[in-house]
Amino acid sequence: MLGWPTAPGTPVRLRTGVRFDVLDVPVQAGHAALRRLGPPGATPRRPGFPVALRGGRMLLLVAAGGAEELPGLLEWLEWGSLPLDLTAVGAGGLMEAPLLPATGATGAAGSAGSAGATGSADVAGSADVGRAGRGSALPPPRPRDHDGRARRGAAVWLRPPEQQGGAETSLPALSAVGGTAAAPDLARLVHTLATECHRFRLSSRCASPRLARATR
């Protein structure tokens, strides 16, 4: 995929910390954060950065080095003292290569795309997912899951990376001016994710006593 380095073995795994890092949050908090940030393309020349789902988690790709910045950013944004279910994977880490959209050809997928497919990585209807991920209201429809791999917890692209050289320029990164013309600001993304992770944690804690009382 886009020439991103991979690790040997099955399923195919992408090496983090080289071309990108990953922020990992609960899927409910991730969807809420994406809604707050607005649909991709809402700001001119800012494509949507890649986002994947794996089980109950959302994986948001950011510029390489972002994982190292996360602890300092959380402290600076005054989230450091709170238990947030917000983690990062950076240098030396691995991310399972998400199921790729069906393109009808392997050329656009690149090295990890053809390897990750292993003959069964097509996701029907993913052309619609790609269009929804790039320009429509969030969240876009989840890819149809013919072989059951997504139901078994395999990673699936919610917002696939741009295939025409725009993937890495769209990755959130630190910027003194709040982001570049192509990428949103990492600090704003982290603050939004932290806010929604905190809200999700509080709502889950409030829901637990009610559920316990209802089952008595």
XYZ file of N, CA and C in Angstrom:
648
model
N 0.843 -1.187 0.000
C 0.000 0.000 0.000
C 0.876 1.233 0.000
N 0.854 2.000 -1.073
C 1.570 3.264 -1.180
C 3.052 3.114 -0.902
N 3.573 1.876 -1.012
C 4.979 1.657 -0.732
C 5.338 1.679 0.737
N 4.337 1.647 1.640
C 4.625 1.660 3.067
C 5.308 0.350 3.464
N 6.355 0.428 4.304
C 7.080 -0.795 4.682
C 6.208 -1.731 5.512
N 6.414 -3.022 5.296
C 5.626 -4.044 5.978
C 6.544 -4.997 6.722
N 5.961 -5.750 7.643
C 6.671 -6.812 8.359
C 6.256 -8.145 7.757
N 7.153 -9.128 7.731
C 6.797 -10.437 7.170
C 5.749 -11.138 8.017
N 5.007 -12.028 7.379
C 4.004 -12.808 8.092
C 2.602 -12.517 7.616
N 1.653 -13.253 8.187
C 0.241 -13.121 7.871
C -0.540 -12.959 9.174
N -1.458 -11.976 9.278
C -1.790 -10.989 8.250
C -0.669 -9.980 8.056
N -0.713 -9.290 6.931
C 0.291 -8.283 6.644
C 0.187 -7.161 7.672
N 1.325 -6.710 8.169
C 1.364 -5.619 9.140
C 2.244 -4.495 8.610
N 1.779 -3.280 8.819
C 2.515 -2.097 8.397
C 3.408 -1.627 9.541
N 4.630 -1.227 9.210
C 5.562 -0.729 10.220
C 5.240 0.733 10.523
N 4.997 1.020 11.785
C 4.730 2.397 12.191
C 6.044 3.090 12.567
N 5.990 4.421 12.586
C 7.171 5.185 12.934
C 8.081 5.484 11.766
N 7.756 4.961 10.585
C 8.569 5.209 9.398
C 7.893 6.244 8.503
N 6.690 5.934 8.061
C 5.933 6.853 7.210
C 4.735 7.457 7.940
N 4.336 6.836 9.030
C 3.178 7.322 9.790
C 3.215 6.718 11.187
N 2.498 7.329 12.122
C 2.206 6.764 13.439
C 0.696 6.584 13.554
N 0.247 5.986 14.649
C -1.178 5.673 14.820
C -1.651 6.134 16.193
N -2.801 6.792 16.234
C -3.509 7.068 17.481
C -4.658 6.082 17.595
N -4.802 5.464 18.753
C -5.745 4.372 18.980
C -6.734 4.790 20.063
N -8.037 4.826 19.724
C -9.075 5.263 20.658
C -10.286 4.350 20.546
N -11.199 4.375 21.541
C -12.462 3.640 21.384
C -13.222 4.157 20.169
N -13.885 3.262 19.477
C -14.538 3.650 18.229
C -15.619 4.702 18.460
N -16.324 4.637 19.600
C -17.372 5.633 19.857
C -16.771 7.029 19.999
N -15.663 7.121 20.734
C -14.988 8.414 20.892
C -14.411 8.887 19.567
N -13.908 7.959 18.773
C -13.345 8.335 17.482
C -14.380 8.919 16.544
N -15.541 8.286 16.463
C -16.600 8.818 15.594
C -17.038 10.210 16.049
N -17.182 10.374 17.375
C -17.584 11.684 17.893
C -16.538 12.744 17.564
N -15.260 12.375 17.662
C -14.192 13.324 17.344
C -14.204 13.694 15.867
N -14.408 12.726 14.994
C -14.445 13.015 13.558
C -15.615 13.927 13.213
N -16.740 13.726 13.888
C -17.872 14.622 13.640
C -17.542 16.050 14.064
N -16.868 16.196 15.194
C -16.498 17.535 15.665
C -15.488 18.196 14.730
N -14.581 17.412 14.183
C -13.562 17.966 13.296
C -14.152 18.356 11.943
N -15.307 17.794 11.599
C -15.952 18.126 10.334
C -15.577 17.142 9.247
N -16.395 17.054 8.214
C -16.126 16.113 7.128
C -14.872 16.484 6.375
N -14.143 15.505 5.850
C -12.959 15.803 5.043
C -13.340 16.621 3.822
N -12.490 17.552 3.480
C -12.775 18.419 2.341
C -13.525 19.672 2.721
N -13.940 19.794 4.005
C -14.663 20.992 4.427
C -13.767 22.221 4.364
N -12.473 22.015 4.615
C -11.493 23.085 4.466
C -10.783 22.899 3.139
N -10.671 23.906 2.304
C -10.055 23.749 0.994
C -8.669 23.120 1.086
N -8.419 22.161 0.207
C -7.139 21.502 0.047
C -6.734 20.679 1.263
N -7.650 20.374 2.136
C -7.324 19.498 3.251
C -8.052 18.173 3.077
N -7.402 17.181 2.485
C -8.058 15.881 2.324
C -8.218 15.200 3.674
N -9.129 14.255 3.743
C -9.297 13.517 4.983
C -8.112 12.602 5.223
N -7.602 12.588 6.442
C -6.483 11.697 6.752
C -7.008 10.283 6.948
N -6.157 9.265 6.743
C -6.629 7.878 6.792
C -7.076 7.464 8.190
N -8.169 6.692 8.227
C -8.745 6.190 9.474
C -9.183 4.744 9.242
N -8.900 3.880 10.212
C -9.302 2.480 10.107
C -10.037 2.057 11.373
N -10.796 0.965 11.267
C -11.493 0.368 12.403
C -10.944 -1.028 12.629
N -10.811 -1.398 13.908
C -10.412 -2.768 14.233
C -11.125 -3.170 15.520
N -12.131 -4.028 15.385
C -12.933 -4.390 16.539
C -13.634 -3.155 17.089
N -13.474 -2.910 18.378
C -14.075 -1.742 19.000
C -13.152 -0.551 19.065
N -12.108 -0.531 18.242
C -11.125 0.537 18.263
C -11.099 1.276 16.931
N -10.741 2.560 17.003
C -10.507 3.354 15.804
C -9.026 3.710 15.759
N -8.427 3.555 14.599
C -7.007 3.824 14.384
C -6.882 5.012 13.444
N -6.296 6.092 13.923
C -6.159 7.314 13.132
C -4.686 7.510 12.798
N -4.375 7.578 11.520
C -2.998 7.730 11.094
C -2.576 9.196 11.181
N -1.389 9.413 11.765
C -0.829 10.756 11.898
C 0.604 10.721 11.376
N 1.219 11.884 11.255
C 2.582 11.960 10.731
C 3.540 11.209 11.650
N 4.573 10.621 11.044
C 5.595 9.926 11.828
C 6.177 10.879 12.872
N 6.343 10.377 14.089
C 6.796 11.199 15.197
C 5.665 11.656 16.097
N 4.436 11.521 15.633
C 3.285 11.951 16.419
C 3.128 11.168 17.707
N 3.485 9.875 17.683
C 3.360 9.068 18.891
C 4.261 9.597 20.002
N 5.464 10.044 19.646
C 6.378 10.590 20.648
C 5.860 11.904 21.217
N 5.102 12.631 20.417
C 4.578 13.922 20.860
C 3.356 13.788 21.767
N 2.697 12.626 21.744
C 1.418 12.489 22.442
C 1.504 12.793 23.944
N 2.441 12.202 24.706
C 2.457 12.504 26.149
C 2.636 13.992 26.438
N 3.554 14.640 25.724
C 3.765 16.067 25.940
C 2.562 16.901 25.550
N 1.900 16.518 24.470
C 0.703 17.245 24.052
C -0.410 17.122 25.091
N -0.594 15.916 25.619
C -1.640 15.724 26.626
C -1.351 16.549 27.876
N -0.095 16.635 28.269
C 0.265 17.477 29.410
C 0.013 18.948 29.096
N 0.434 19.384 27.926
C 0.276 20.787 27.534
C -1.195 21.175 27.436
N -2.017 20.233 26.968
C -3.452 20.480 26.834
C -4.205 20.216 28.124
N -3.469 19.901 29.206
C -4.031 19.671 30.543
C -4.925 18.430 30.617
N -4.580 17.426 29.808
C -5.258 16.140 29.892
C -4.372 15.089 30.550
N -3.146 15.440 30.889
C -2.181 14.443 31.324
C -2.532 13.726 32.610
N -3.302 14.348 33.496
C -3.611 13.735 34.792
C -4.833 12.831 34.756
N -5.508 12.775 33.618
C -6.746 11.991 33.530
C -6.497 10.668 32.817
N -7.186 9.605 33.246
C -7.027 8.299 32.591
C -7.817 8.245 31.278
N -7.158 8.508 30.190
C -7.805 8.497 28.881
C -7.448 7.200 28.145
N -8.416 6.632 27.500
C -8.167 5.431 26.683
C -7.688 5.873 25.307
N -6.563 6.597 25.318
C -5.979 7.172 24.100
C -4.508 6.802 24.096
N -4.124 5.951 23.151
C -2.748 5.484 23.075
C -2.200 5.742 21.668
N -0.897 5.552 21.543
C -0.249 5.791 20.255
C 0.731 4.658 19.965
N 0.915 4.383 18.683
C 1.888 3.391 18.225
C 2.844 4.111 17.283
N 4.125 4.079 17.616
C 5.107 4.799 16.815
C 6.260 3.921 16.399
N 7.470 4.449 16.523
C 8.670 3.759 16.045
C 8.784 2.362 16.648
N 9.018 1.381 15.787
C 9.164 0.003 16.225
C 7.857 -0.750 16.357
N 6.724 -0.079 16.140
C 5.432 -0.725 16.271
C 4.908 -1.275 14.955
N 3.781 -1.955 15.047
C 3.153 -2.564 13.874
C 1.656 -2.293 13.910
N 1.080 -2.168 12.720
C -0.364 -2.012 12.567
C -0.828 -3.004 11.505
N -1.835 -3.787 11.843
C -2.382 -4.706 10.847
C -2.872 -3.924 9.632
N -2.468 -4.345 8.446
C -2.891 -3.656 7.224
C -4.393 -3.808 7.063
N -5.154 -2.704 7.071
C -6.612 -2.820 6.933
C -7.013 -3.388 5.581
N -8.193 -3.983 5.545
C -8.744 -4.480 4.297
C -8.868 -3.322 3.322
N -8.444 -3.565 2.090
C -8.387 -2.512 1.098
C -9.652 -2.444 0.265
N -9.979 -1.255 -0.245
C -11.098 -1.149 -1.180
C -10.832 -1.976 -2.431
N -11.894 -2.523 -3.004
C -11.762 -3.253 -4.258
C -11.509 -2.266 -5.376
N -10.385 -2.452 -6.091
C -10.036 -1.538 -7.178
C -10.132 -2.202 -8.544
N -10.200 -3.533 -8.535
C -10.190 -4.230 -9.808
C -8.796 -4.413 -10.365
N -7.802 -3.860 -9.661
C -6.423 -4.013 -10.088
C -5.545 -3.863 -8.865
N -4.373 -4.504 -8.903
C -3.486 -4.464 -7.755
C -2.479 -3.349 -7.856
N -2.361 -2.701 -8.998
C -1.326 -1.710 -9.178
C -1.463 -0.548 -8.239
N -2.700 -0.078 -7.995
C -2.885 1.084 -7.140
C -2.654 0.752 -5.688
N -2.736 -0.528 -5.353
C -2.615 -0.899 -3.952
C -1.181 -0.909 -3.482
N -0.240 -1.186 -4.362
C 1.157 -1.170 -3.959
C 1.537 -2.458 -3.270
N 2.727 -2.445 -2.649
C 3.299 -3.671 -2.131
C 2.465 -4.277 -1.018
N 2.080 -3.503 -0.037
C 1.314 -4.073 1.063
C -0.094 -4.393 0.631
N -0.609 -3.692 -0.362
C -1.965 -3.960 -0.825
C -2.078 -5.339 -1.410
N -1.165 -5.698 -2.318
C -1.243 -7.009 -2.933
C -0.942 -8.099 -1.923
N 0.003 -7.837 -0.999
C 0.314 -8.850 -0.006
C -0.811 -8.986 0.997
N -1.383 -7.864 1.418
C -2.436 -7.907 2.414
C -3.674 -8.580 1.896
N -3.876 -8.562 0.573
C -5.067 -9.166 0.018
C -5.063 -10.665 0.229
N -3.914 -11.319 0.004
C -3.788 -12.774 0.046
C -4.978 -13.437 -0.623
N -5.440 -12.808 -1.728
C -6.511 -13.402 -2.500
C -7.892 -13.083 -1.997
N -8.048 -12.369 -0.857
C -9.397 -12.183 -0.319
C -9.570 -10.850 0.380
N -8.833 -9.818 -0.017
C -8.937 -8.545 0.698
C -9.919 -7.580 0.067
N -10.630 -8.005 -0.983
C -11.601 -7.111 -1.587
C -12.752 -6.875 -0.632
N -13.208 -5.642 -0.568
C -14.370 -5.299 0.240
C -15.416 -4.732 -0.698
N -16.495 -5.467 -0.909
C -17.508 -5.018 -1.858
C -18.092 -3.709 -1.405
N -18.355 -2.849 -2.391
C -18.959 -1.576 -2.071
C -17.982 -0.554 -1.559
N -16.665 -0.860 -1.566
C -15.706 0.053 -0.965
C -15.492 1.299 -1.799
N -15.877 1.288 -3.061
C -15.800 2.534 -3.825
C -16.718 3.574 -3.198
N -17.899 3.109 -2.746
C -18.798 4.028 -2.047
C -18.193 4.492 -0.738
N -17.493 3.578 -0.027
C -16.868 3.943 1.229
C -15.819 5.015 0.996
N -14.999 4.843 -0.065
C -13.973 5.830 -0.358
C -14.570 7.187 -0.636
N -15.665 7.223 -1.416
C -16.289 8.513 -1.712
C -16.863 9.130 -0.447
N -17.502 8.289 0.389
C -18.090 8.825 1.612
C -17.016 9.336 2.548
N -15.874 8.577 2.660
C -14.819 8.976 3.567
C -14.175 10.275 3.170
N -14.169 10.616 1.863
C -13.456 11.805 1.434
C -14.312 13.043 1.421
N -15.650 12.916 1.287
C -16.383 14.150 1.093
C -17.737 14.269 1.726
N -18.208 13.238 2.424
C -19.569 13.311 2.932
C -19.564 13.406 4.444
N -20.771 13.476 5.027
C -20.878 13.546 6.479
C -20.359 12.261 7.097
N -19.803 12.359 8.285
C -19.272 11.207 8.990
C -20.345 10.641 9.924
N -20.299 9.354 10.284
C -19.367 8.398 9.741
C -19.853 7.825 8.417
N -18.948 7.466 7.493
C -19.358 6.839 6.243
C -19.826 5.419 6.510
N -20.531 4.823 5.558
C -21.004 3.448 5.762
C -19.843 2.488 5.899
N -20.028 1.492 6.733
C -18.978 0.487 6.907
C -18.947 -0.431 5.693
N -17.747 -0.856 5.253
C -17.668 -1.751 4.105
C -18.435 -3.044 4.351
N -19.062 -3.560 3.285
C -19.716 -4.856 3.409
C -18.663 -5.930 3.620
N -19.032 -6.953 4.373
C -18.060 -7.919 4.880
C -18.424 -9.316 4.395
N -18.051 -9.633 3.139
C -18.469 -10.899 2.546
C -17.828 -12.100 3.224
N -16.532 -12.021 3.581
C -15.852 -13.205 4.095
C -15.801 -13.250 5.615
N -16.394 -12.265 6.289
C -16.462 -12.301 7.745
C -15.217 -11.845 8.455
N -14.182 -11.396 7.729
C -12.933 -11.009 8.397
C -13.134 -9.787 9.290
N -13.954 -8.827 8.849
C -14.185 -7.650 9.683
C -14.916 -8.033 10.963
N -15.877 -8.956 10.859
C -16.596 -9.401 12.050
C -15.670 -10.123 13.016
N -14.606 -10.746 12.499
C -13.649 -11.439 13.356
C -12.585 -10.490 13.892
N -12.730 -9.206 13.663
C -11.815 -8.247 14.249
C -10.718 -7.755 13.342
N -10.748 -8.131 12.049
C -9.729 -7.636 11.128
C -9.905 -6.136 10.928
N -8.803 -5.450 10.708
C -8.858 -4.011 10.472
C -9.502 -3.725 9.120
N -10.289 -2.665 9.060
C -10.998 -2.259 7.846
C -10.841 -0.753 7.696
N -10.558 -0.277 6.484
C -10.474 1.157 6.265
C -11.850 1.794 6.404
N -11.963 2.782 7.271
C -13.146 3.630 7.326
C -12.976 4.785 6.346
N -11.761 5.325 6.311
C -11.407 6.390 5.373
C -10.077 5.986 4.735
N -10.116 5.383 3.555
C -8.881 4.883 2.934
C -7.901 6.012 2.625
N -6.609 5.708 2.569
C -5.635 6.736 2.201
C -5.774 7.126 0.740
N -5.425 8.354 0.449
C -5.416 8.807 -0.934
C -4.386 8.006 -1.718
N -4.743 7.597 -2.920
C -3.857 6.765 -3.720
C -2.994 7.569 -4.699
N -3.206 8.861 -4.777
C -2.508 9.666 -5.780
C -1.471 10.593 -5.140
N -0.689 10.058 -4.215
C 0.406 10.821 -3.648
C -0.001 11.790 -2.553
N -1.258 11.757 -2.111
C -1.699 12.713 -1.107
C -1.825 12.135 0.283
N -1.509 10.837 0.465
C -1.757 10.184 1.746
C -0.920 10.802 2.858
N 0.379 10.903 2.663
C 1.238 11.371 3.747
C 1.129 12.873 3.964
N 0.812 13.621 2.917
C 0.635 15.073 3.112
C -0.647 15.375 3.863
N -1.559 14.401 3.952
C -2.822 14.619 4.674
C -2.736 14.212 6.129
N -1.586 13.676 6.571
C -1.480 13.189 7.941
C -1.354 14.347 8.934
N -2.121 14.318 10.020
C -2.019 15.379 11.028
C -0.607 15.481 11.596
N -0.117 16.703 11.723
C 1.234 16.948 12.233
C 1.232 18.229 13.049
N 2.246 18.382 13.896
C 2.378 19.612 14.656
C 2.729 20.759 13.733
N 2.142 21.918 13.992
C 2.405 23.093 13.171
C 2.231 24.329 14.024
N 3.103 25.306 13.806
C 3.021 26.560 14.566
C 1.835 27.410 14.143
N 1.221 27.074 13.007
C 0.122 27.894 12.500
C -1.189 27.121 12.452
N -1.261 26.013 13.204
C -2.522 25.283 13.291
C -2.765 24.310 12.169
N -1.713 23.935 11.461
C -1.863 22.987 10.376
C -1.402 23.580 9.067
N -1.027 22.714 8.153
C -0.627 23.169 6.833
C -1.828 23.175 5.913
N -1.576 23.560 4.651
C -2.679 23.574 3.693
C -3.204 22.179 3.428
N -2.367 21.158 3.660
C -2.775 19.804 3.323
C -3.149 18.963 4.537
N -2.629 19.293 5.730
C -2.834 18.430 6.886
C -3.397 19.202 8.069
N -4.342 18.621 8.796
C -4.851 19.266 10.012
C -3.797 19.237 11.109
N -3.993 20.036 12.126
C -3.021 20.152 13.203
C -3.153 19.005 14.189
N -2.011 18.423 14.577
C -2.011 17.294 15.493
C -2.534 17.693 16.871
N -2.192 18.894 17.338
C -2.647 19.336 18.659
C -4.163 19.415 18.716
N -4.779 19.937 17.669
C -6.241 20.013 17.648
C -6.855 18.621 17.618
N -6.266 17.724 16.843
C -6.778 16.361 16.783
C -6.678 15.693 18.146
N -5.520 15.800 18.804
C -5.330 15.167 20.109
C -6.299 15.747 21.139
N -6.476 17.054 21.139
C -7.402 17.682 22.084
C -8.830 17.182 21.856
N -9.233 17.084 20.603
C -10.582 16.614 20.282
C -10.760 15.158 20.690
N -9.758 14.323 20.394
C -9.841 12.918 20.785
C -9.876 12.767 22.299
N -9.042 13.528 23.005
C -9.015 13.445 24.465
C -10.366 13.846 25.053
N -10.952 14.905 24.512
C -12.257 15.354 24.995
C -13.300 14.259 24.834
N -13.336 13.641 23.659
C -14.357 12.621 23.405
C -14.063 11.329 24.158
N -12.774 10.994 24.357
C -12.455 9.823 25.171
C -12.920 10.036 26.611
N -12.715 11.236 27.128
C -13.153 11.553 28.495
C -14.679 11.491 28.601
N -15.374 12.051 27.615
C -16.836 12.005 27.630
C -17.345 10.574 27.553
N -16.716 9.777 26.718
C -17.136 8.381 26.571
C -16.899 7.617 27.871
N -15.774 7.861 28.526
C -15.485 7.198 29.802
C -16.514 7.579 30.852
N -16.854 8.873 30.933
C -17.850 9.314 31.921
C -19.221 8.719 31.629
N -19.611 8.714 30.354
C -20.928 8.161 30.009
C -20.978 6.663 30.287
N -19.861 5.960 30.084
C -19.830 4.524 30.362
C -19.943 4.260 31.854
N -19.281 5.096 32.651
C -19.354 4.926 34.105
C -20.765 5.213 34.615
N -21.416 6.202 34.033
C -22.786 6.524 34.462
C -23.764 5.439 34.051
N -23.510 4.823 32.904
C -24.423 3.798 32.404
C -24.314 2.502 33.198
N -23.135 2.206 33.750
C -22.937 0.932 34.454
C -23.838 0.775 35.666
N -23.943 1.782 36.563
C -24.871 1.597 37.708
C -26.317 1.427 37.282
N -26.731 2.150 36.241
C -28.120 2.004 35.768
C -28.359 0.615 35.252
N -27.385 0.068 34.522
C -27.518 -1.293 33.985
C -27.563 -2.304 35.119
N -26.736 -2.089 36.136
C -26.725 -3.020 37.267
C -28.064 -3.026 37.992
N -28.632 -1.826 38.188
C -29.935 -1.753 38.855
C -31.030 -2.404 38.022
N -30.951 -2.241 36.700
C -31.984 -2.786 35.824
C -31.952 -4.310 35.783
N -30.803 -4.919 36.059
C -30.695 -6.377 35.965
C -30.924 -7.068 37.298
N -31.123 -6.278 38.360
C -31.376 -6.890 39.668
C -32.765 -7.504 39.742
